Amino acid sequence: MYRDALKNNDKILSVAPMMDWTDRHCRFLHRQLTGRALLYTEMVVAEAIIHGDRERLLGYDPAEHPVALQLGGSEPEKLAEAVRIAGDFGYDEINLNVGCPSDRVQSGAFGACLMREPDLVARCVAAMKAVSDMPVTVKCRIGVDEQAPEIALSELANALVDAGTDALWVHARKAWLEGLSPKQNRDVPPLDYDRVYRLKQHYPNVFIGINGGIADLNQAVDQLNHVDGVMLGRAAYHNASLLTDVDRRVYGMDVPETDWDAVCAAMMTHAEAHLASGGRLIHITRHMVGLFLGVRGARRFRQILSTEAVRPGAGPEVIAAAFAAIDFSDLTAAA
């Protein structure tokens, strides 16, 4: 289904890959709220997959589908090997990171600095596609440092289309690799949505998605008037409740109101399994604190999760207690 959506340039909403945030517990939560949004892993370095604990790095709950794996790397052979390994895990998409500006990514010669090397990125994509029947996509910026976005993005896109990329997700800001921190790179460089719209106009038959500064679902839906896909990052993480309306507003599905008792029960069951495997409750609940932003009882909900989940022996009952603090009539009224 997801593969056909890419080929047909159908509208897709995704939750962005975010380091230290979109782990398997975050994705499991988000999947309780939307059945159709595309979910992304955190970036996983190809070298780590080749030499590391593959189940820890690549494992996920089958309920997460459709789910995409984001890879970091700049060596075609190693990326191809990582894709071969990931093939056994059944992801719906493999995405190459050409947009992250962090120091640790730059030190590995990948991420946003690859905007300067479109031919290398194209070779990486070609190598990945040669060993996989999964869609291979790229997430990039509109340029880095002193590059002119009109030229830099076109050069990258031209090379990637020739290499057969299945989609291009564009964070509509430049990345400044010198002088700005990764956090500043998410806010300081100005957004240029029009540059991404022009890219879509130039490639009407290529799936083009947009990312960056999209604060809510209304803005996301508006973006879909210009491009094929929209990617929500911090908005989806800090106010995850907005995902409950994605299936209806983006995918046109006739869906019932969210069954919050079922969401609570699913997260408790997930937590029980994680605890049984030696994990801690906080690994799960840290992703839930922004779930009911602006709803009566949300402050108490956050307080319970933040204080009780870290206690020794904390179990799924903490999640039940937190949900019990919410006045769900607020959510019903909003719907």
GROMACS .gro file of C-alpha atoms in nm:
model
  335
    1MET     CA    1   0.000   0.000   0.000
    2TYR     CA    2   0.272   0.248   0.096
    3ARG     CA    3   0.483   0.159  -0.209
    4ASP     CA    4   0.185   0.231  -0.436
    5ALA     CA    5   0.127   0.565  -0.262
    6LEU     CA    6   0.482   0.673  -0.347
    7LYS     CA    7   0.453   0.563  -0.708
    8ASN     CA    8   0.121   0.739  -0.753
    9ASN     CA    9   0.233   1.056  -0.571
   10ASP     CA   10  -0.054   1.008  -0.326
   11LYS     CA   11  -0.062   1.237  -0.024
   12ILE     CA   12   0.144   1.114   0.271
   13LEU     CA   13   0.193   1.254   0.618
   14SER     CA   14   0.494   1.132   0.813
   15VAL     CA   15   0.651   1.185   1.152
   16ALA     CA   16   1.009   1.297   1.103
   17PRO     CA   17   1.311   1.093   1.211
   18MET     CA   18   1.439   1.262   1.527
   19MET     CA   19   1.752   1.157   1.712
   20ASP     CA   20   1.688   1.044   2.071
   21TRP     CA   21   1.314   1.078   2.018
   22THR     CA   22   1.160   0.851   1.753
   23ASP     CA   23   1.269   0.521   1.901
   24ARG     CA   24   1.052   0.210   1.894
   25HIS     CA   25   0.851   0.318   2.202
   26CYS     CA   26   0.773   0.658   2.053
   27ARG     CA   27   0.667   0.497   1.727
   28PHE     CA   28   0.447   0.243   1.905
   29LEU     CA   29   0.268   0.530   2.081
   30HIS     CA   30   0.221   0.724   1.758
   31ARG     CA   31   0.079   0.418   1.587
   32GLN     CA   32  -0.195   0.399   1.851
   33LEU     CA   33  -0.303   0.746   1.737
   34THR     CA   34  -0.288   0.709   1.358
   35GLY     CA   35  -0.310   0.400   1.145
   36ARG     CA   36  -0.181   0.559   0.825
   37ALA     CA   37   0.094   0.813   0.898
   38LEU     CA   38   0.441   0.701   0.792
   39LEU     CA   39   0.672   0.664   1.092
   40TYR     CA   40   1.050   0.695   1.082
   41THR     CA   41   1.324   0.549   1.296
   42GLU     CA   42   1.598   0.760   1.440
   43MET     CA   43   1.896   0.777   1.207
   44VAL     CA   44   2.101   0.456   1.229
   45VAL     CA   45   2.458   0.462   1.100
   46ALA     CA   46   2.530   0.200   0.834
   47GLU     CA   47   2.855   0.100   1.003
   48ALA     CA   48   2.669   0.028   1.327
   49ILE     CA   49   2.426  -0.203   1.149
   50ILE     CA   50   2.709  -0.395   0.986
   51HIS     CA   51   2.903  -0.449   1.309
   52GLY     CA   52   2.651  -0.392   1.590
   53ASP     CA   53   2.350  -0.548   1.761
   54ARG     CA   54   2.109  -0.572   1.472
   55GLU     CA   55   1.800  -0.657   1.672
   56ARG     CA   56   1.857  -0.361   1.905
   57LEU     CA   57   1.925  -0.124   1.615
   58LEU     CA   58   1.664  -0.247   1.368
   59GLY     CA   59   1.396  -0.432   1.564
   60TYR     CA   60   1.046  -0.289   1.590
   61ASP     CA   61   0.690  -0.393   1.665
   62PRO     CA   62   0.496  -0.511   1.357
   63ALA     CA   63   0.219  -0.273   1.460
   64GLU     CA   64   0.441   0.017   1.355
   65HIS     CA   65   0.388  -0.036   0.979
   66PRO     CA   66   0.420   0.165   0.765
   67VAL     CA   67   0.764   0.239   0.909
   68ALA     CA   68   1.080   0.367   0.740
   69LEU     CA   69   1.442   0.316   0.838
   70GLN     CA   70   1.667   0.620   0.812
   71LEU     CA   71   2.033   0.545   0.744
   72GLY     CA   72   2.340   0.760   0.790
   73GLY     CA   73   2.648   0.704   0.578
   74SER     CA   74   2.840   0.816   0.273
   75GLU     CA   75   3.008   0.498   0.145
   76PRO     CA   76   2.796   0.323  -0.119
   77GLU     CA   77   2.928  -0.025  -0.039
   78LYS     CA   78   2.859   0.005   0.334
   79LEU     CA   79   2.515   0.155   0.277
   80ALA     CA   80   2.433  -0.128   0.040
   81GLU     CA   81   2.542  -0.384   0.301
   82ALA     CA   82   2.329  -0.213   0.568
   83VAL     CA   83   2.031  -0.222   0.333
   84ARG     CA   84   2.086  -0.594   0.268
   85ILE     CA   85   2.081  -0.657   0.642
   86ALA     CA   86   1.777  -0.435   0.698
   87GLY     CA   87   1.593  -0.624   0.425
   88ASP     CA   88   1.531  -0.910   0.666
   89PHE     CA   89   1.343  -0.672   0.898
   90GLY     CA   90   1.075  -0.575   0.646
   91TYR     CA   91   1.080  -0.196   0.653
   92ASP     CA   92   0.849  -0.009   0.416
   93GLU     CA   93   1.115   0.242   0.308
   94ILE     CA   94   1.487   0.309   0.342
   95ASN     CA   95   1.579   0.676   0.373
   96LEU     CA   96   1.925   0.831   0.341
   97ASN     CA   97   2.005   1.124   0.571
   98VAL     CA   98   2.144   1.421   0.377
   99GLY     CA   99   2.011   1.685   0.615
  100CYS     CA  100   2.137   1.641   0.972
  101PRO     CA  101   2.382   1.919   1.071
  102SER     CA  102   2.511   1.774   1.400
  103ASP     CA  103   2.884   1.764   1.471
  104ARG     CA  104   2.888   1.388   1.521
  105VAL     CA  105   2.728   1.339   1.181
  106GLN     CA  106   2.970   1.577   1.010
  107SER     CA  107   3.266   1.398   1.166
  108GLY     CA  108   3.147   1.086   0.986
  109ALA     CA  109   3.131   1.276   0.655
  110PHE     CA  110   2.758   1.233   0.612
  111GLY     CA  111   2.436   1.419   0.686
  112ALA     CA  112   2.393   1.774   0.557
  113CYS     CA  113   2.754   1.807   0.442
  114LEU     CA  114   2.663   1.564   0.161
  115MET     CA  115   2.463   1.847   0.000
  116ARG     CA  116   2.802   1.948  -0.142
  117GLU     CA  117   2.849   1.608  -0.310
  118PRO     CA  118   2.540   1.528  -0.520
  119ASP     CA  119   2.725   1.273  -0.733
  120LEU     CA  120   2.833   1.079  -0.424
  121VAL     CA  121   2.478   1.083  -0.287
  122ALA     CA  122   2.351   0.956  -0.621
  123ARG     CA  123   2.602   0.669  -0.611
  124CYS     CA  124   2.486   0.586  -0.258
  125VAL     CA  125   2.122   0.575  -0.367
  126ALA     CA  126   2.203   0.365  -0.674
  127ALA     CA  127   2.396   0.116  -0.458
  128MET     CA  128   2.111   0.095  -0.207
  129LYS     CA  129   1.850   0.041  -0.478
  130ALA     CA  130   2.061  -0.228  -0.642
  131VAL     CA  131   2.028  -0.455  -0.339
  132SER     CA  132   1.673  -0.376  -0.226
  133ASP     CA  133   1.317  -0.397  -0.347
  134MET     CA  134   1.217  -0.143  -0.082
  135PRO     CA  135   1.166   0.221  -0.184
  136VAL     CA  136   1.485   0.422  -0.133
  137THR     CA  137   1.437   0.789  -0.051
  138VAL     CA  138   1.646   1.087   0.060
  139LYS     CA  139   1.588   1.356   0.322
  140CYS     CA  140   1.789   1.671   0.258
  141ARG     CA  141   1.810   2.048   0.310
  142ILE     CA  142   1.775   2.318   0.044
  143GLY     CA  143   2.149   2.386   0.078
  144VAL     CA  144   2.431   2.433   0.326
  145ASP     CA  145   2.642   2.733   0.427
  146GLU     CA  146   2.704   2.965   0.131
  147GLN     CA  147   2.537   2.744  -0.128
  148ALA     CA  148   2.262   2.905  -0.336
  149PRO     CA  149   1.950   2.693  -0.272
  150GLU     CA  150   1.824   2.739  -0.627
  151ILE     CA  151   2.139   2.573  -0.761
  152ALA     CA  152   2.227   2.333  -0.477
  153LEU     CA  153   1.886   2.170  -0.446
  154SER     CA  154   1.849   2.136  -0.822
  155GLU     CA  155   2.191   1.973  -0.858
  156LEU     CA  156   2.111   1.723  -0.584
  157ALA     CA  157   1.762   1.650  -0.713
  158ASN     CA  158   1.882   1.604  -1.071
  159ALA     CA  159   2.144   1.353  -0.960
  160LEU     CA  160   1.899   1.164  -0.738
  161VAL     CA  161   1.625   1.143  -0.999
  162ASP     CA  162   1.880   1.002  -1.244
  163ALA     CA  163   1.982   0.749  -0.977
  164GLY     CA  164   1.621   0.638  -0.939
  165THR     CA  165   1.531   0.774  -0.596
  166ASP     CA  166   1.172   0.697  -0.505
  167ALA     CA  167   1.110   1.021  -0.313
  168LEU     CA  168   1.282   1.335  -0.193
  169TRP     CA  169   1.190   1.480   0.145
  170VAL     CA  170   1.317   1.838   0.179
  171HIS     CA  171   1.367   2.032   0.501
  172ALA     CA  172   1.298   2.381   0.367
  173ARG     CA  173   1.594   2.552   0.537
  174LYS     CA  174   1.962   2.576   0.468
  175ALA     CA  175   2.191   2.414   0.723
  176TRP     CA  176   2.478   2.621   0.858
  177LEU     CA  177   2.752   2.375   0.943
  178GLU     CA  178   2.975   2.647   1.088
  179GLY     CA  179   2.850   2.883   1.356
  180LEU     CA  180   2.514   2.729   1.442
  181SER     CA  181   2.433   2.438   1.672
  182PRO     CA  182   2.201   2.157   1.558
  183LYS     CA  183   1.924   2.313   1.769
  184GLN     CA  184   1.977   2.653   1.608
  185ASN     CA  185   1.972   2.488   1.266
  186ARG     CA  186   1.611   2.389   1.334
  187ASP     CA  187   1.504   2.750   1.388
  188VAL     CA  188   1.751   3.017   1.277
  189PRO     CA  189   1.795   2.971   0.901
  190PRO     CA  190   1.481   3.111   0.735
  191LEU     CA  191   1.227   2.876   0.587
  192ASP     CA  192   1.183   2.882   0.210
  193TYR     CA  193   0.880   2.671   0.128
  194ASP     CA  194   0.856   2.829  -0.217
  195ARG     CA  195   1.188   2.671  -0.311
  196VAL     CA  196   1.042   2.327  -0.241
  197TYR     CA  197   0.724   2.411  -0.432
  198ARG     CA  198   0.935   2.505  -0.735
  199LEU     CA  199   1.116   2.173  -0.707
  200LYS     CA  200   0.781   1.992  -0.719
  201GLN     CA  201   0.674   2.195  -1.021
  202HIS     CA  202   0.995   2.095  -1.197
  203TYR     CA  203   0.942   1.727  -1.112
  204PRO     CA  204   0.565   1.671  -1.135
  205ASN     CA  205   0.610   1.292  -1.154
  206VAL     CA  206   0.850   1.259  -0.859
  207PHE     CA  207   0.725   1.233  -0.501
  208ILE     CA  208   0.836   1.550  -0.319
  209GLY     CA  209   0.773   1.593   0.054
  210ILE     CA  210   0.830   1.898   0.271
  211ASN     CA  211   0.953   1.941   0.629
  212GLY     CA  212   1.043   2.228   0.860
  213GLY     CA  213   0.850   2.462   1.088
  214ILE     CA  214   0.508   2.303   1.031
  215ALA     CA  215   0.335   2.366   1.361
  216ASP     CA  216   0.001   2.188   1.338
  217LEU     CA  217  -0.227   1.976   1.124
  218ASN     CA  218  -0.392   2.277   0.959
  219GLN     CA  219  -0.055   2.388   0.824
  220ALA     CA  220   0.027   2.033   0.722
  221VAL     CA  221  -0.294   1.997   0.521
  222ASP     CA  222  -0.227   2.332   0.352
  223GLN     CA  223   0.120   2.216   0.248
  224LEU     CA  224  -0.037   1.921   0.068
  225ASN     CA  225  -0.186   2.168  -0.180
  226HIS     CA  226   0.170   2.224  -0.306
  227VAL     CA  227   0.363   1.899  -0.253
  228ASP     CA  228   0.299   1.527  -0.220
  229GLY     CA  229   0.404   1.472   0.138
  230VAL     CA  230   0.439   1.663   0.461
  231MET     CA  231   0.664   1.568   0.751
  232LEU     CA  232   0.588   1.678   1.107
  233GLY     CA  233   0.869   1.680   1.361
  234ARG     CA  234   0.855   1.852   1.697
  235ALA     CA  235   0.485   1.936   1.657
  236ALA     CA  236   0.397   1.566   1.641
  237TYR     CA  237   0.625   1.481   1.930
  238HIS     CA  238   0.530   1.757   2.174
  239ASN     CA  239   0.158   1.747   2.090
  240ALA     CA  240   0.104   1.389   1.976
  241SER     CA  241  -0.275   1.414   2.014
  242LEU     CA  242  -0.286   1.596   1.681
  243LEU     CA  243  -0.203   1.263   1.516
  244THR     CA  244  -0.550   1.135   1.603
  245ASP     CA  245  -0.697   1.347   1.323
  246VAL     CA  246  -0.446   1.251   1.053
  247ASP     CA  247  -0.632   0.951   0.912
  248ARG     CA  248  -0.947   1.156   0.857
  249ARG     CA  249  -0.801   1.485   0.737
  250VAL     CA  250  -0.508   1.363   0.528
  251TYR     CA  251  -0.620   1.018   0.415
  252GLY     CA  252  -0.995   1.081   0.395
  253MET     CA  253  -1.083   0.787   0.617
  254ASP     CA  254  -1.410   0.762   0.804
  255VAL     CA  255  -1.267   0.677   1.145
  256PRO     CA  256  -1.432   0.672   1.488
  257GLU     CA  257  -1.319   0.895   1.771
  258THR     CA  258  -1.003   0.780   1.942
  259ASP     CA  259  -1.065   0.514   2.203
  260TRP     CA  260  -0.840   0.647   2.478
  261ASP     CA  261  -0.910   0.347   2.701
  262ALA     CA  262  -0.769   0.129   2.423
  263VAL     CA  263  -0.465   0.356   2.384
  264CYS     CA  264  -0.400   0.335   2.758
  265ALA     CA  265  -0.437  -0.044   2.756
  266ALA     CA  266  -0.203  -0.080   2.457
  267MET     CA  267   0.065   0.132   2.621
  268MET     CA  268   0.033  -0.064   2.945
  269THR     CA  269   0.072  -0.393   2.760
  270HIS     CA  270   0.369  -0.254   2.570
  271ALA     CA  271   0.523  -0.136   2.896
  272GLU     CA  272   0.470  -0.473   3.062
  273ALA     CA  273   0.657  -0.649   2.780
  274HIS     CA  274   0.940  -0.395   2.792
  275LEU     CA  275   0.976  -0.431   3.168
  276ALA     CA  276   0.979  -0.809   3.136
  277SER     CA  277   1.274  -0.780   2.896
  278GLY     CA  278   1.473  -0.574   3.148
  279GLY     CA  279   1.370  -0.224   3.040
  280ARG     CA  280   1.246   0.068   3.249
  281LEU     CA  281   0.908   0.236   3.241
  282ILE     CA  282   1.062   0.579   3.176
  283HIS     CA  283   1.187   0.453   2.837
  284ILE     CA  284   0.821   0.453   2.730
  285THR     CA  285   0.657   0.726   2.935
  286ARG     CA  286   0.911   0.995   2.839
  287HIS     CA  287   0.747   1.001   2.497
  288MET     CA  288   0.397   1.042   2.642
  289VAL     CA  289   0.427   1.360   2.848
  290GLY     CA  290   0.307   1.589   2.568
  291LEU     CA  291   0.013   1.371   2.473
  292PHE     CA  292  -0.269   1.588   2.606
  293LEU     CA  293  -0.140   1.941   2.552
  294GLY     CA  294  -0.404   2.196   2.654
  295VAL     CA  295  -0.648   1.939   2.796
  296ARG     CA  296  -0.778   1.961   3.153
  297GLY     CA  297  -0.576   1.725   3.367
  298ALA     CA  298  -0.269   1.738   3.141
  299ARG     CA  299  -0.053   1.899   3.408
  300ARG     CA  300  -0.131   1.618   3.652
  301PHE     CA  301  -0.082   1.364   3.372
  302ARG     CA  302   0.269   1.499   3.308
  303GLN     CA  303   0.344   1.514   3.679
  304ILE     CA  304   0.253   1.150   3.734
  305LEU     CA  305   0.457   1.030   3.438
  306SER     CA  306   0.756   1.248   3.523
  307THR     CA  307   0.777   1.159   3.891
  308GLU     CA  308   0.629   0.812   3.929
  309ALA     CA  309   0.777   0.643   3.620
  310VAL     CA  310   1.132   0.695   3.744
  311ARG     CA  311   1.075   0.526   4.080
  312PRO     CA  312   1.229   0.182   4.133
  313GLY     CA  313   0.980  -0.089   4.047
  314ALA     CA  314   0.745   0.147   3.858
  315GLY     CA  315   0.504  -0.052   3.646
  316PRO     CA  316   0.222  -0.010   3.394
  317GLU     CA  317  -0.014   0.107   3.668
  318VAL     CA  318   0.160   0.447   3.648
  319ILE     CA  319   0.026   0.485   3.293
  320ALA     CA  320  -0.325   0.400   3.414
  321ALA     CA  321  -0.301   0.657   3.693
  322ALA     CA  322  -0.183   0.925   3.451
  323PHE     CA  323  -0.467   0.860   3.204
  324ALA     CA  324  -0.715   0.873   3.493
  325ALA     CA  325  -0.616   1.237   3.550
  326ILE     CA  326  -0.736   1.349   3.203
  327ASP     CA  327  -1.075   1.507   3.143
  328PHE     CA  328  -1.155   1.336   2.813
  329SER     CA  329  -1.465   1.550   2.763
  330ASP     CA  330  -1.225   1.824   2.649
  331LEU     CA  331  -1.104   1.603   2.366
  332THR     CA  332  -1.458   1.501   2.273
  333ALA     CA  333  -1.565   1.866   2.260
  334ALA     CA  334  -1.264   1.956   2.043
  335ALA     CA  335  -1.349   1.680   1.798
   0.00000   0.00000   0.00000
